[in-house]
Coordinates of C-alpha atoms in Angstrom, one line a residue:
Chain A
X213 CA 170.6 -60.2 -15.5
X214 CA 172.9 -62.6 -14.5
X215 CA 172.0 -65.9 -13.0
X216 CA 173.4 -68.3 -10.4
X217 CA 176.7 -69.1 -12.1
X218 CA 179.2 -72.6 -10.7
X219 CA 182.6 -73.3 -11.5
X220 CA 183.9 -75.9 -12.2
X221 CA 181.1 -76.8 -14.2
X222 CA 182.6 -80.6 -13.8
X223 CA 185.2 -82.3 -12.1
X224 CA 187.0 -85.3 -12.2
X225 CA 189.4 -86.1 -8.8
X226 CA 191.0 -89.2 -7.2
X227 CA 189.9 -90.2 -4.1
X228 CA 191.6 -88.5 -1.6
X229 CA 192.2 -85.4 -3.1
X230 CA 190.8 -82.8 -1.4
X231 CA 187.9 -79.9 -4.1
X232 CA 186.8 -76.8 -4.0
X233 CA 183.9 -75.6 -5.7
X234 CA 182.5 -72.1 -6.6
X235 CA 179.1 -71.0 -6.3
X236 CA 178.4 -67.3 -7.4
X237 CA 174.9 -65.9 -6.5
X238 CA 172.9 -63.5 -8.2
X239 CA 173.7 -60.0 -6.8
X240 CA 171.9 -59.1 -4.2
X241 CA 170.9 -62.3 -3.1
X242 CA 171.1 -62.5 0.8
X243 CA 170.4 -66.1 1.3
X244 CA 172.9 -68.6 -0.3
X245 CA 172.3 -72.6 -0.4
X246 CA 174.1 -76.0 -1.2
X247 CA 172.1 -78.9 -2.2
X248 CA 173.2 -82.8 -3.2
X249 CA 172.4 -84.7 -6.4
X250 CA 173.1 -88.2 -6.4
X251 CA 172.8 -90.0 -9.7
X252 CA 169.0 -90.3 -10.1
X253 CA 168.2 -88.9 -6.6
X254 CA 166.7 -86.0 -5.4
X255 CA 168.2 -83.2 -3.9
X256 CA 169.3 -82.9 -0.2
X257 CA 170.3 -80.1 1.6
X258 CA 174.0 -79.7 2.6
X259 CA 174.3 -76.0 4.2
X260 CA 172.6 -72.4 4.1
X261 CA 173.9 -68.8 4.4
X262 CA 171.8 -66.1 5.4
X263 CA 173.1 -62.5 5.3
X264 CA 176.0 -63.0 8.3
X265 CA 174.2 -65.0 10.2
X266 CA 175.6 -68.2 11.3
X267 CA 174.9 -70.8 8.8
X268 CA 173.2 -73.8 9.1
X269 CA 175.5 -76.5 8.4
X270 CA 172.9 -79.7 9.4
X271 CA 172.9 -81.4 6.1
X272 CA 176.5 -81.4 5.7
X273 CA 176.9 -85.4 5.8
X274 CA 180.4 -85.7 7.7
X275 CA 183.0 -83.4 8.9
X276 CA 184.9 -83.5 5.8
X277 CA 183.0 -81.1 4.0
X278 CA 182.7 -77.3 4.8
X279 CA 181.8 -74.3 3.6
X280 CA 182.4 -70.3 3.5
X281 CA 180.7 -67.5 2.1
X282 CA 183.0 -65.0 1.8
X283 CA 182.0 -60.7 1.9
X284 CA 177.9 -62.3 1.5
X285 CA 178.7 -63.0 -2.1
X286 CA 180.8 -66.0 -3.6
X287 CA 180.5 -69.1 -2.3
X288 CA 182.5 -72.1 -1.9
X289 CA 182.4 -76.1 -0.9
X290 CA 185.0 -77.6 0.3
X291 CA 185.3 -81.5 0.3
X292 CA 188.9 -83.1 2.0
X293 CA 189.9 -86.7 1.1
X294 CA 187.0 -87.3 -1.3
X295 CA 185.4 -90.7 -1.5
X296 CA 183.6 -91.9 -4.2
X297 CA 180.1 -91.7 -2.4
X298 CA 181.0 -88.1 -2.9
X299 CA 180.3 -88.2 -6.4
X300 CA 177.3 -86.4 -7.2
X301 CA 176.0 -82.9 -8.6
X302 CA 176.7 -80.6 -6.7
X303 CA 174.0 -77.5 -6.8
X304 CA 174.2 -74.1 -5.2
X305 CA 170.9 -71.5 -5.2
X306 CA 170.2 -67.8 -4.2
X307 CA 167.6 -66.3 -2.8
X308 CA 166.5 -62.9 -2.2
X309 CA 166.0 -63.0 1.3
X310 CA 164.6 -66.5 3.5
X311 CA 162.1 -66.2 5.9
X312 CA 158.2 -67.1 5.5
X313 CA 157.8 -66.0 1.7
X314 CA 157.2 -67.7 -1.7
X315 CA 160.5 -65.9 -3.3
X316 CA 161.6 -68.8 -5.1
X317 CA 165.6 -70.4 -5.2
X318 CA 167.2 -69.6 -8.4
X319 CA 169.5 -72.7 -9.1
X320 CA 173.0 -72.4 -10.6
X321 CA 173.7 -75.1 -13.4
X322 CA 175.5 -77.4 -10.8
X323 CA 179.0 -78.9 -10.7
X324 CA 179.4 -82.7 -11.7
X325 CA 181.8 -84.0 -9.0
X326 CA 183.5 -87.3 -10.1
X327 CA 185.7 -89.3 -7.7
X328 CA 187.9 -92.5 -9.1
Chain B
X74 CA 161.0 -83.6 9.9
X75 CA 159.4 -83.0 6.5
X76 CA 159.1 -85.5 3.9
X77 CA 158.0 -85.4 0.3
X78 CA 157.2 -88.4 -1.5
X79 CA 156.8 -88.5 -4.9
X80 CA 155.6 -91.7 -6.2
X81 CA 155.7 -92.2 -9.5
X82 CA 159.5 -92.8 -10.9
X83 CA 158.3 -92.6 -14.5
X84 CA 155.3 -91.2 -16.5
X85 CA 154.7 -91.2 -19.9
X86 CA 151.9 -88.8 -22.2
X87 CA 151.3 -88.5 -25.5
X88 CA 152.3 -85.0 -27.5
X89 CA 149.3 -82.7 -26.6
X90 CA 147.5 -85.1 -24.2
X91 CA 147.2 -84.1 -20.4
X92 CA 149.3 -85.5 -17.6
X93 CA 149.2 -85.6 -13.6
X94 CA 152.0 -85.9 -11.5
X95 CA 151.6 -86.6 -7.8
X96 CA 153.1 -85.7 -4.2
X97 CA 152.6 -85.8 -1.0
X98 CA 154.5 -84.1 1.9
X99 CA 154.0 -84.3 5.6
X100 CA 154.1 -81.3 8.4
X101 CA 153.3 -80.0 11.6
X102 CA 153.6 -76.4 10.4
X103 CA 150.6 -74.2 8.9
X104 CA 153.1 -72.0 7.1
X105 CA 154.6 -73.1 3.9
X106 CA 155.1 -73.1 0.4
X107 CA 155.4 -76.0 -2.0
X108 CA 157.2 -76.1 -5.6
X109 CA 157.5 -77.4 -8.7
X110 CA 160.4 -77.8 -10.2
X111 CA 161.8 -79.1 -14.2
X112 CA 165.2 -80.2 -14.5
X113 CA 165.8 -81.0 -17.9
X114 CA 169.0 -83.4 -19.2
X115 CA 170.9 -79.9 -19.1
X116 CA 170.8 -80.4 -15.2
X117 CA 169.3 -76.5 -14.9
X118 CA 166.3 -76.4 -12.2
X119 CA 163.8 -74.1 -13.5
X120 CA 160.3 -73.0 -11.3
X121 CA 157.2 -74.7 -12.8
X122 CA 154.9 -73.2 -10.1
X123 CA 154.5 -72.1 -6.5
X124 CA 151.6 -72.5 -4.0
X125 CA 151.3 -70.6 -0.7
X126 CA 150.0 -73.2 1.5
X127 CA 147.5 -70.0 3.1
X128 CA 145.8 -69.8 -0.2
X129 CA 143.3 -72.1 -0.9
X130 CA 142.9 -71.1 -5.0
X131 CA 144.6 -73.8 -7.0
X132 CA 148.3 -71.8 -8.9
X133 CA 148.3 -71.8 -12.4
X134 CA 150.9 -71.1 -14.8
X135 CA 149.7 -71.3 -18.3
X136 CA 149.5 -75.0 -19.2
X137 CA 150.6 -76.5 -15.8
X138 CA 148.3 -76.1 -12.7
X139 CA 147.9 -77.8 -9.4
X140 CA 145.7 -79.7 -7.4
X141 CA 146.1 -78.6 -3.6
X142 CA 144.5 -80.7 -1.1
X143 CA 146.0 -79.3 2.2
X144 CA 144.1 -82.0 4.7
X145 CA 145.4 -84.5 2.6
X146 CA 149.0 -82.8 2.0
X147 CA 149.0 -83.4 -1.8
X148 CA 150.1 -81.3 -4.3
X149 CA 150.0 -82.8 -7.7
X150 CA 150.9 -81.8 -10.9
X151 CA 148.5 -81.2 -14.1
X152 CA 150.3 -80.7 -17.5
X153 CA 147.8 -79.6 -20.1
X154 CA 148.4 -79.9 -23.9
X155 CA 151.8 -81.9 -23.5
X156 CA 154.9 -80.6 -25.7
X157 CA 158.0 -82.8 -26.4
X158 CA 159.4 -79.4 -24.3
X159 CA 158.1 -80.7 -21.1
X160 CA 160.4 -83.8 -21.0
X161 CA 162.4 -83.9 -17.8
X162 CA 162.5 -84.8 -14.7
X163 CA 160.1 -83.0 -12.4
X164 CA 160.6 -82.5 -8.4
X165 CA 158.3 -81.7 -5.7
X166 CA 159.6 -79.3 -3.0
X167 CA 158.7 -77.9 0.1
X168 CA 159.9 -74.9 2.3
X169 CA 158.8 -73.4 5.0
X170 CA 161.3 -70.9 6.3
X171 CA 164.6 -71.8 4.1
X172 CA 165.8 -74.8 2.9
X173 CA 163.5 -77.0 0.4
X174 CA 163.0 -80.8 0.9
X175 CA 162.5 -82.3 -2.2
X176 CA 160.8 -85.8 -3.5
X177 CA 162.9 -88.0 -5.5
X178 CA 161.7 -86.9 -8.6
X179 CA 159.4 -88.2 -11.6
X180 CA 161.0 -88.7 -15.3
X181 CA 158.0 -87.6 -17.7
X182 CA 158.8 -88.5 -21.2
X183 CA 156.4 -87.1 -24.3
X184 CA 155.6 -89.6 -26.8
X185 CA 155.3 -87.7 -30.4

């Protein structure tokens, strides 16, 4: 079936500008998540979605990024007046469910996010 | 909060030998699950393995197994019979309810 699929896959923006990027889960999936590659770096947690719960938005790193799941599907990021700290790969996962179990995160192929 | 360290930044292994790559994490909880994952230049994350921290057997996915030591909260990494395949970066991650915390990664390159 089909996997975790991004758009765009990259993205080149000013600084300033304000990006949106898509993230859409494997169908299904009840549990939605956004993670942060900096060149070289691990991955950090941004925000989570879980069925229509509230989501857990402590990773998000200041107040100009957000995000909405929309109908517990599609996904997507929103960044306002980007800086170029913000550029980075941006990943997004889906789960089958959270909770205590070993169901892994399936990772989409991630959106390069390049700020000049 | 959880940690993960991971602390080798760079390993190298010869085509067909056997590599170990190591982490640690530190907890309070009892229930969790560590990961291993490959990210290869293409920048996909793909599941090595998984280990339920209630099991004490060692996972094992064909060539790749672990060594878990819960006392010691490691989980390291064996790669048996190195292929120029396995080239990538390789992260450590831990979970307990949702998110993962991941390590900052280890670049294995396979020498032919």
């Amino acid at each position: 079936g089909a996997g975790v699929s991004q758009s765009p896959s990259n993205k080149v923006t000013e600084k300033g500008k304000d990006v949106e990027l898509r993230c859409d889960p494997i169908s299904g999936h009840t549990a939605l998540y956004w993670y942060r590659q900096s060149l070289g770096q691990g991955l950090e947690f941004l925000i989570y979605f879980q069925g229509n719960s509230a989501p857990d938005k402590s990773g998000l790193p200041s107040d100009r990024f957000s995000a909405e799941r929309t109908g517990g599907s599609v996904s997507t990021l929103t960044i306002q007046r980007t800086q170029q700290e913000d550029s980075a790969v941006y990943l997004c996962a889906s789960s089958p469910r959270s909770g205590y179990s070993s169901y892994e995160q399936y990772f989409g192929p991630g959106t390069r996010l390049t700020v000049t | 909060a959880q940690t993960v360290t991971q602390s080798q930044p760079e390993m190298s292994v010869q085509e067909a030998e056997t590599v170990t790559l190591s982490c640690t994490y530190d907890t309070s909880e009892s229930d969790y699950y560590l990961f291993w994952y490959k990210q290869p230049p293409s920048r996909q994350m793909i599941l090595v393995i998984r280990q339920e921290a209630y099991k004490q057997q060692n996972a094992t996915e064909n060539r790749f197994s672990v060594n878990f030591q819960k006392a010691a909260k490691s989980f390291s990494l064996k790669i048996s019979d190195s292929q120029l395949g396995d080239a990538a970066m390789y992260f450590c991650a831990y979970r307990s309810r949702d998110k993962l915390v991941f390590g900052a990664g280890t670049i294995l390159r396979v020498k032919s």
